[in-house]
XYZ file of N, CA and C in Angstrom:
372
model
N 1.597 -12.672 8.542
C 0.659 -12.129 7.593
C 1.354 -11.050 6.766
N 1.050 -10.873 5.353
C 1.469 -9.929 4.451
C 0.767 -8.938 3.907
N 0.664 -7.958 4.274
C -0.171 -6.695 3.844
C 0.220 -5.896 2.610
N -0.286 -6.012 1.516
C -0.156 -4.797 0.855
C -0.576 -3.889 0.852
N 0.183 -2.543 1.076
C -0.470 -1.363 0.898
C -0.066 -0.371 -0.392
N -1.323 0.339 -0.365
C -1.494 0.822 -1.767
C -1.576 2.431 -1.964
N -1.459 3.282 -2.669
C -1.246 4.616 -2.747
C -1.317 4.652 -4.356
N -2.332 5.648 -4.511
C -2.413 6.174 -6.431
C -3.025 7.396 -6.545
N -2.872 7.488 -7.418
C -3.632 8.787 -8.019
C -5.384 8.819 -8.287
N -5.648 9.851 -8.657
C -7.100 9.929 -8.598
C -7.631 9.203 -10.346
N -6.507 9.647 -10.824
C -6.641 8.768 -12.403
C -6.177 7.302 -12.437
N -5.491 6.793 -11.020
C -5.716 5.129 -11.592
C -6.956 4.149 -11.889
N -6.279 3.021 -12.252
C -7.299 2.211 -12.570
C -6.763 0.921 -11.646
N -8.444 0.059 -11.724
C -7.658 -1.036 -11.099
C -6.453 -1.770 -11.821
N -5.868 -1.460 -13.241
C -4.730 -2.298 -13.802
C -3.678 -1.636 -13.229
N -4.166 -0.063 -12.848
C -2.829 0.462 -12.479
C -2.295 -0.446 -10.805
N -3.356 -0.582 -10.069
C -2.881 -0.681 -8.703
C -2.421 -2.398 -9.383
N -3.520 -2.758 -9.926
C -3.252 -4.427 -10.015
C -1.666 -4.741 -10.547
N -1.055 -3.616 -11.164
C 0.801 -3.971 -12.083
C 1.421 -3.684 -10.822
N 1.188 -2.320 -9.765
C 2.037 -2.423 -9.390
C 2.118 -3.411 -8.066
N 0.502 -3.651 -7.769
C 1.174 -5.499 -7.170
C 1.303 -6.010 -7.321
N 1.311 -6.906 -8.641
C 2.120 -7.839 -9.635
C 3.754 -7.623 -9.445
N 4.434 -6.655 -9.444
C 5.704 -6.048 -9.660
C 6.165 -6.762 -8.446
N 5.391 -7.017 -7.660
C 5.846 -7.498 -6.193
C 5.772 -9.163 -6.170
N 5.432 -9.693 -6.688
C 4.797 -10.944 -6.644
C 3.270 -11.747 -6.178
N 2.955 -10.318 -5.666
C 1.659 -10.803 -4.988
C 1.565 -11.299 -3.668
N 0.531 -12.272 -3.711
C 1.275 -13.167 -2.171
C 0.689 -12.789 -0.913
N -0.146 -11.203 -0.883
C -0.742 -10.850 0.066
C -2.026 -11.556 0.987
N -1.577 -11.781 2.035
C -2.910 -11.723 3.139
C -4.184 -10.635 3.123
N -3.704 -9.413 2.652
C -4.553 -8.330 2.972
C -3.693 -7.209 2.440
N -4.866 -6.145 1.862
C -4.646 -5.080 1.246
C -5.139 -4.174 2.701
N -4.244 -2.794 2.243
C -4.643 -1.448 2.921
C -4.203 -0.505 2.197
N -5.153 0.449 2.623
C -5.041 2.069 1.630
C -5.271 2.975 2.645
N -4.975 4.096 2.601
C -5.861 5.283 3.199
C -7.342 5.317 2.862
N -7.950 5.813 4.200
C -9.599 5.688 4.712
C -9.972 6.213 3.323
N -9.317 7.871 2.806
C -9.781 8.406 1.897
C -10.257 8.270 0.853
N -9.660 6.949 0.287
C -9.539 6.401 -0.756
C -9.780 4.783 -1.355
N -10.139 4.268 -0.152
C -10.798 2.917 0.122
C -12.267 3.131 -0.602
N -13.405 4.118 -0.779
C -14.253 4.059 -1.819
C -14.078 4.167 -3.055
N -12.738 4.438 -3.815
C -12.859 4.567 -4.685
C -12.661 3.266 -5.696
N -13.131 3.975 -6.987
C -13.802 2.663 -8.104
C -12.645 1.683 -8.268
N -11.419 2.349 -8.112
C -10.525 1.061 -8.590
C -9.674 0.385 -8.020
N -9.751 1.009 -6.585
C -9.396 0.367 -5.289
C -10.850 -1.055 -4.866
N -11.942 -0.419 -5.042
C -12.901 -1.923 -5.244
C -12.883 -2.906 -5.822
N -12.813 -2.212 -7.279
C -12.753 -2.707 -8.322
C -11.503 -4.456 -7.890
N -9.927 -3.788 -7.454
C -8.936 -4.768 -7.296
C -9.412 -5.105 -5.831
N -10.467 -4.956 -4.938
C -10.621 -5.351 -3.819
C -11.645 -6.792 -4.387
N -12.272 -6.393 -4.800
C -13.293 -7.795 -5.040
C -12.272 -8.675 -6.234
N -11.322 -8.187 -7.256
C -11.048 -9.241 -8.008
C -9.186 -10.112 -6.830
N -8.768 -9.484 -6.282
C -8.150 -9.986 -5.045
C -8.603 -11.298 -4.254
N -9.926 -10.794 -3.969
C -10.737 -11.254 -3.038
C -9.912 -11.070 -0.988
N -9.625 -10.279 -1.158
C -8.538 -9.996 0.292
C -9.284 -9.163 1.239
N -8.878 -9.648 2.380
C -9.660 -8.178 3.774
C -8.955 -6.546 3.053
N -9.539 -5.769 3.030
C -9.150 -4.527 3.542
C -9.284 -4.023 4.417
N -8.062 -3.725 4.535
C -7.497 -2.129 6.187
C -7.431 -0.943 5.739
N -8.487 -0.060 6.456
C -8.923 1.353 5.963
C -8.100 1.835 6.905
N -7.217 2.958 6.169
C -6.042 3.684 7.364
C -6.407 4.829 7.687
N -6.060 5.225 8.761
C -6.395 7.052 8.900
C -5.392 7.806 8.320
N -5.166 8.701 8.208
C -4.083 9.542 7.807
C -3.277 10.213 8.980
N -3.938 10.006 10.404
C -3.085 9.953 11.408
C -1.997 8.495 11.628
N -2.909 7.712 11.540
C -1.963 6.711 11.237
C -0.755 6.496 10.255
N -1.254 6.678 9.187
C -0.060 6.687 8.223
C 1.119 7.836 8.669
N 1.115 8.712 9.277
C 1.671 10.136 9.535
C 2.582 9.352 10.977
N 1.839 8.433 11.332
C 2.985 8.275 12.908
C 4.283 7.109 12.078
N 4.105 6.634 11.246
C 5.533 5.407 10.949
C 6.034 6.366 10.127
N 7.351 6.107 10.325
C 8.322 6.096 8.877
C 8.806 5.078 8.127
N 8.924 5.837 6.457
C 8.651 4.805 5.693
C 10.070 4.739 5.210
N 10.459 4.127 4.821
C 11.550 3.677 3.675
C 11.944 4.853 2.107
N 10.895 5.295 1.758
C 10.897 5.918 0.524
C 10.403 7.324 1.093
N 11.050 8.221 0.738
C 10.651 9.546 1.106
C 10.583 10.405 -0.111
N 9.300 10.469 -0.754
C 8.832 11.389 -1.713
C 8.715 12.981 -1.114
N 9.138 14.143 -1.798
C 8.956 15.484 -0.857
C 7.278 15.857 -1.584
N 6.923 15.377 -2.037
C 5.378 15.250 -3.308
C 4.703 15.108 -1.738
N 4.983 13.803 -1.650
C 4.019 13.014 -0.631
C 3.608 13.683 0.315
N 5.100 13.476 1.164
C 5.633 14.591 2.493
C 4.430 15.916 2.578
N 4.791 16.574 1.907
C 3.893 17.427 1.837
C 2.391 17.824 1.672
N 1.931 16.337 0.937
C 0.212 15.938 0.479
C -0.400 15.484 1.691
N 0.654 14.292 1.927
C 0.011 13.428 2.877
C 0.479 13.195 4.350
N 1.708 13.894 4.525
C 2.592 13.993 5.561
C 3.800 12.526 6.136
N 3.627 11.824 4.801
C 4.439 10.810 5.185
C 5.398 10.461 3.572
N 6.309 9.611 3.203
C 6.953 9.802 2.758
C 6.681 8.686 1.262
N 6.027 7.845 1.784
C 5.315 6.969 0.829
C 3.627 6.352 1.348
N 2.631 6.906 0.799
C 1.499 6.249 1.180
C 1.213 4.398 0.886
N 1.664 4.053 -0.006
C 1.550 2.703 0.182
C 2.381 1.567 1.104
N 3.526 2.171 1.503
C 4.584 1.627 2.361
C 3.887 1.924 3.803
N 3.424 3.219 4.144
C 2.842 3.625 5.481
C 1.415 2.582 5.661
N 0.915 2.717 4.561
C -0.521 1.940 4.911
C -0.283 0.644 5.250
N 0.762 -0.325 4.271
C 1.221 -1.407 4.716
C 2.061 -1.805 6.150
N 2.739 -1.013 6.722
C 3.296 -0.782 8.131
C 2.321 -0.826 9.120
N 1.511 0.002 8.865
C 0.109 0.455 9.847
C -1.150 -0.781 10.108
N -0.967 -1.402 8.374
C -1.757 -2.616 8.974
C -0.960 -3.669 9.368
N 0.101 -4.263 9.390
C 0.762 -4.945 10.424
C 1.040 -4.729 11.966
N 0.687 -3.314 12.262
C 1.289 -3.220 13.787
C 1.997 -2.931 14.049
N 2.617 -2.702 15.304
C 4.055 -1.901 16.075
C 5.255 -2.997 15.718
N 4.724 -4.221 15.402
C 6.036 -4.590 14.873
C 6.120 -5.525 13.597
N 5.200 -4.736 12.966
C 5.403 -4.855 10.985
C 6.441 -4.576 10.866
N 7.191 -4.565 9.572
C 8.385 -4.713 9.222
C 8.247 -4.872 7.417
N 8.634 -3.612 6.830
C 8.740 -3.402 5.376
C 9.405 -4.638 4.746
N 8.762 -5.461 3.702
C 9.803 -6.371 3.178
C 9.658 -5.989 1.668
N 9.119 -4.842 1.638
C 9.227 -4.843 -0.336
C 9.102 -3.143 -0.551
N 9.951 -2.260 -0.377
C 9.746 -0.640 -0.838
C 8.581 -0.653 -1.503
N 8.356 0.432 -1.711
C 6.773 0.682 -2.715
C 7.616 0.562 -4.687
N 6.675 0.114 -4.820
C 7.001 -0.280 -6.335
C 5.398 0.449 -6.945
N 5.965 1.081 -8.224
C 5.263 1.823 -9.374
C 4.500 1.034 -10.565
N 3.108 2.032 -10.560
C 2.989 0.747 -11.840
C 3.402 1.700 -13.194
N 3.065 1.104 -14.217
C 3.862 1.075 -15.167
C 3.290 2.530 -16.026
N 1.956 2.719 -15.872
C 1.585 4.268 -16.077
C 1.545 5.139 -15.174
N 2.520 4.912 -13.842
C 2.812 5.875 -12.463
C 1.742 6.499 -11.817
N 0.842 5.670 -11.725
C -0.315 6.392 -11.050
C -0.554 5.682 -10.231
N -0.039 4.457 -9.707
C -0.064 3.509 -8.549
C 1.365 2.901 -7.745
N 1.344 2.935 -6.358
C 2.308 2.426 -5.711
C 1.787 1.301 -5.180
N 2.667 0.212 -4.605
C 2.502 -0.592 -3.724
C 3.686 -1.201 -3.052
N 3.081 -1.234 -2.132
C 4.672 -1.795 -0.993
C 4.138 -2.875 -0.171
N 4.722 -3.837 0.155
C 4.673 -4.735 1.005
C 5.048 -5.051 2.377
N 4.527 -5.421 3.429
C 4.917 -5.055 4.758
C 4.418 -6.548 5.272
N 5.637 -7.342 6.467
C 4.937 -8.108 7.016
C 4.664 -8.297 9.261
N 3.704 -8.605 9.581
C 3.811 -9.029 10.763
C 5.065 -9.503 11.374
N 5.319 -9.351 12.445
C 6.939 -9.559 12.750
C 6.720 -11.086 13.191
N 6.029 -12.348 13.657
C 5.751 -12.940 13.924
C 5.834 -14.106 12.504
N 5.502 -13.682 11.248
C 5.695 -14.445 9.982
C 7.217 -14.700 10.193
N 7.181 -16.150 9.416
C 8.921 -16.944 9.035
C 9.276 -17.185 10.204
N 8.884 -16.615 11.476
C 10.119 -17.180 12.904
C 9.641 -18.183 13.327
N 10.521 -18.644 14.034
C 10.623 -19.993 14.822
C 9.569 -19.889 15.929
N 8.890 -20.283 16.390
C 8.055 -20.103 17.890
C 8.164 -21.262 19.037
């Protein structure tokens, strides 16, 4: 399974989150964000035009993985180093596995990173 997770500003829009998962190819099983921010208008907004489960994260959660991208912005906001890379880790599990850094959208008010289940692509 492929999780995207997502991280923006309080001024995105859903085009913002929607470019910077485009930037990725798409492709997701399921979106996740922080709990905080899972009501907001344009995190819905790309939740219903997706049509995907969402994973509401805690911010304890996001705070126990490390991520790949270490913003000192973040670090300090949110206690982890990229919020869309952490949220995507967190909804895969203890053995998710980053397959796409967080990528920007194009008016920088949205991240997204891609993370998959360790169990996707292997042999069984």
């Amino acid at each position: 399974m492929i999780i995207a997770g997502f991280g923006f500003r309080a001024e995105a829009t859903a085009r913002s989150l929607k470019d910077a998962y485009d930037k990725l190819g798409g492709g997701a099983d399921a979106i996740a964000v922080p709990d905080d921010k899972a009501g907001a208008l344009c995190f819905k907004q790309l939740a219903a035009e997706l049509d995907l489960p969402v994973h509401r994260i805690s911010a304890d959660a996001m705070q126990s993985v490390k991520t790949q991208t270490q913003a000192q912005k973040v670090i300090e906001k949110r206690g982890t180093g990229s919020v869309a890379e952490a949220c995507a880790l967190v909804a895969t599990g203890a053995e998710g596995r980053l397959i796409a850094a967080r990528h920007i959208s194009e008016d920088r008010m949205a991240t997204c990173a891609l993370a998959m289940t360790s169990s996707e692509g292997q042999n069984t």
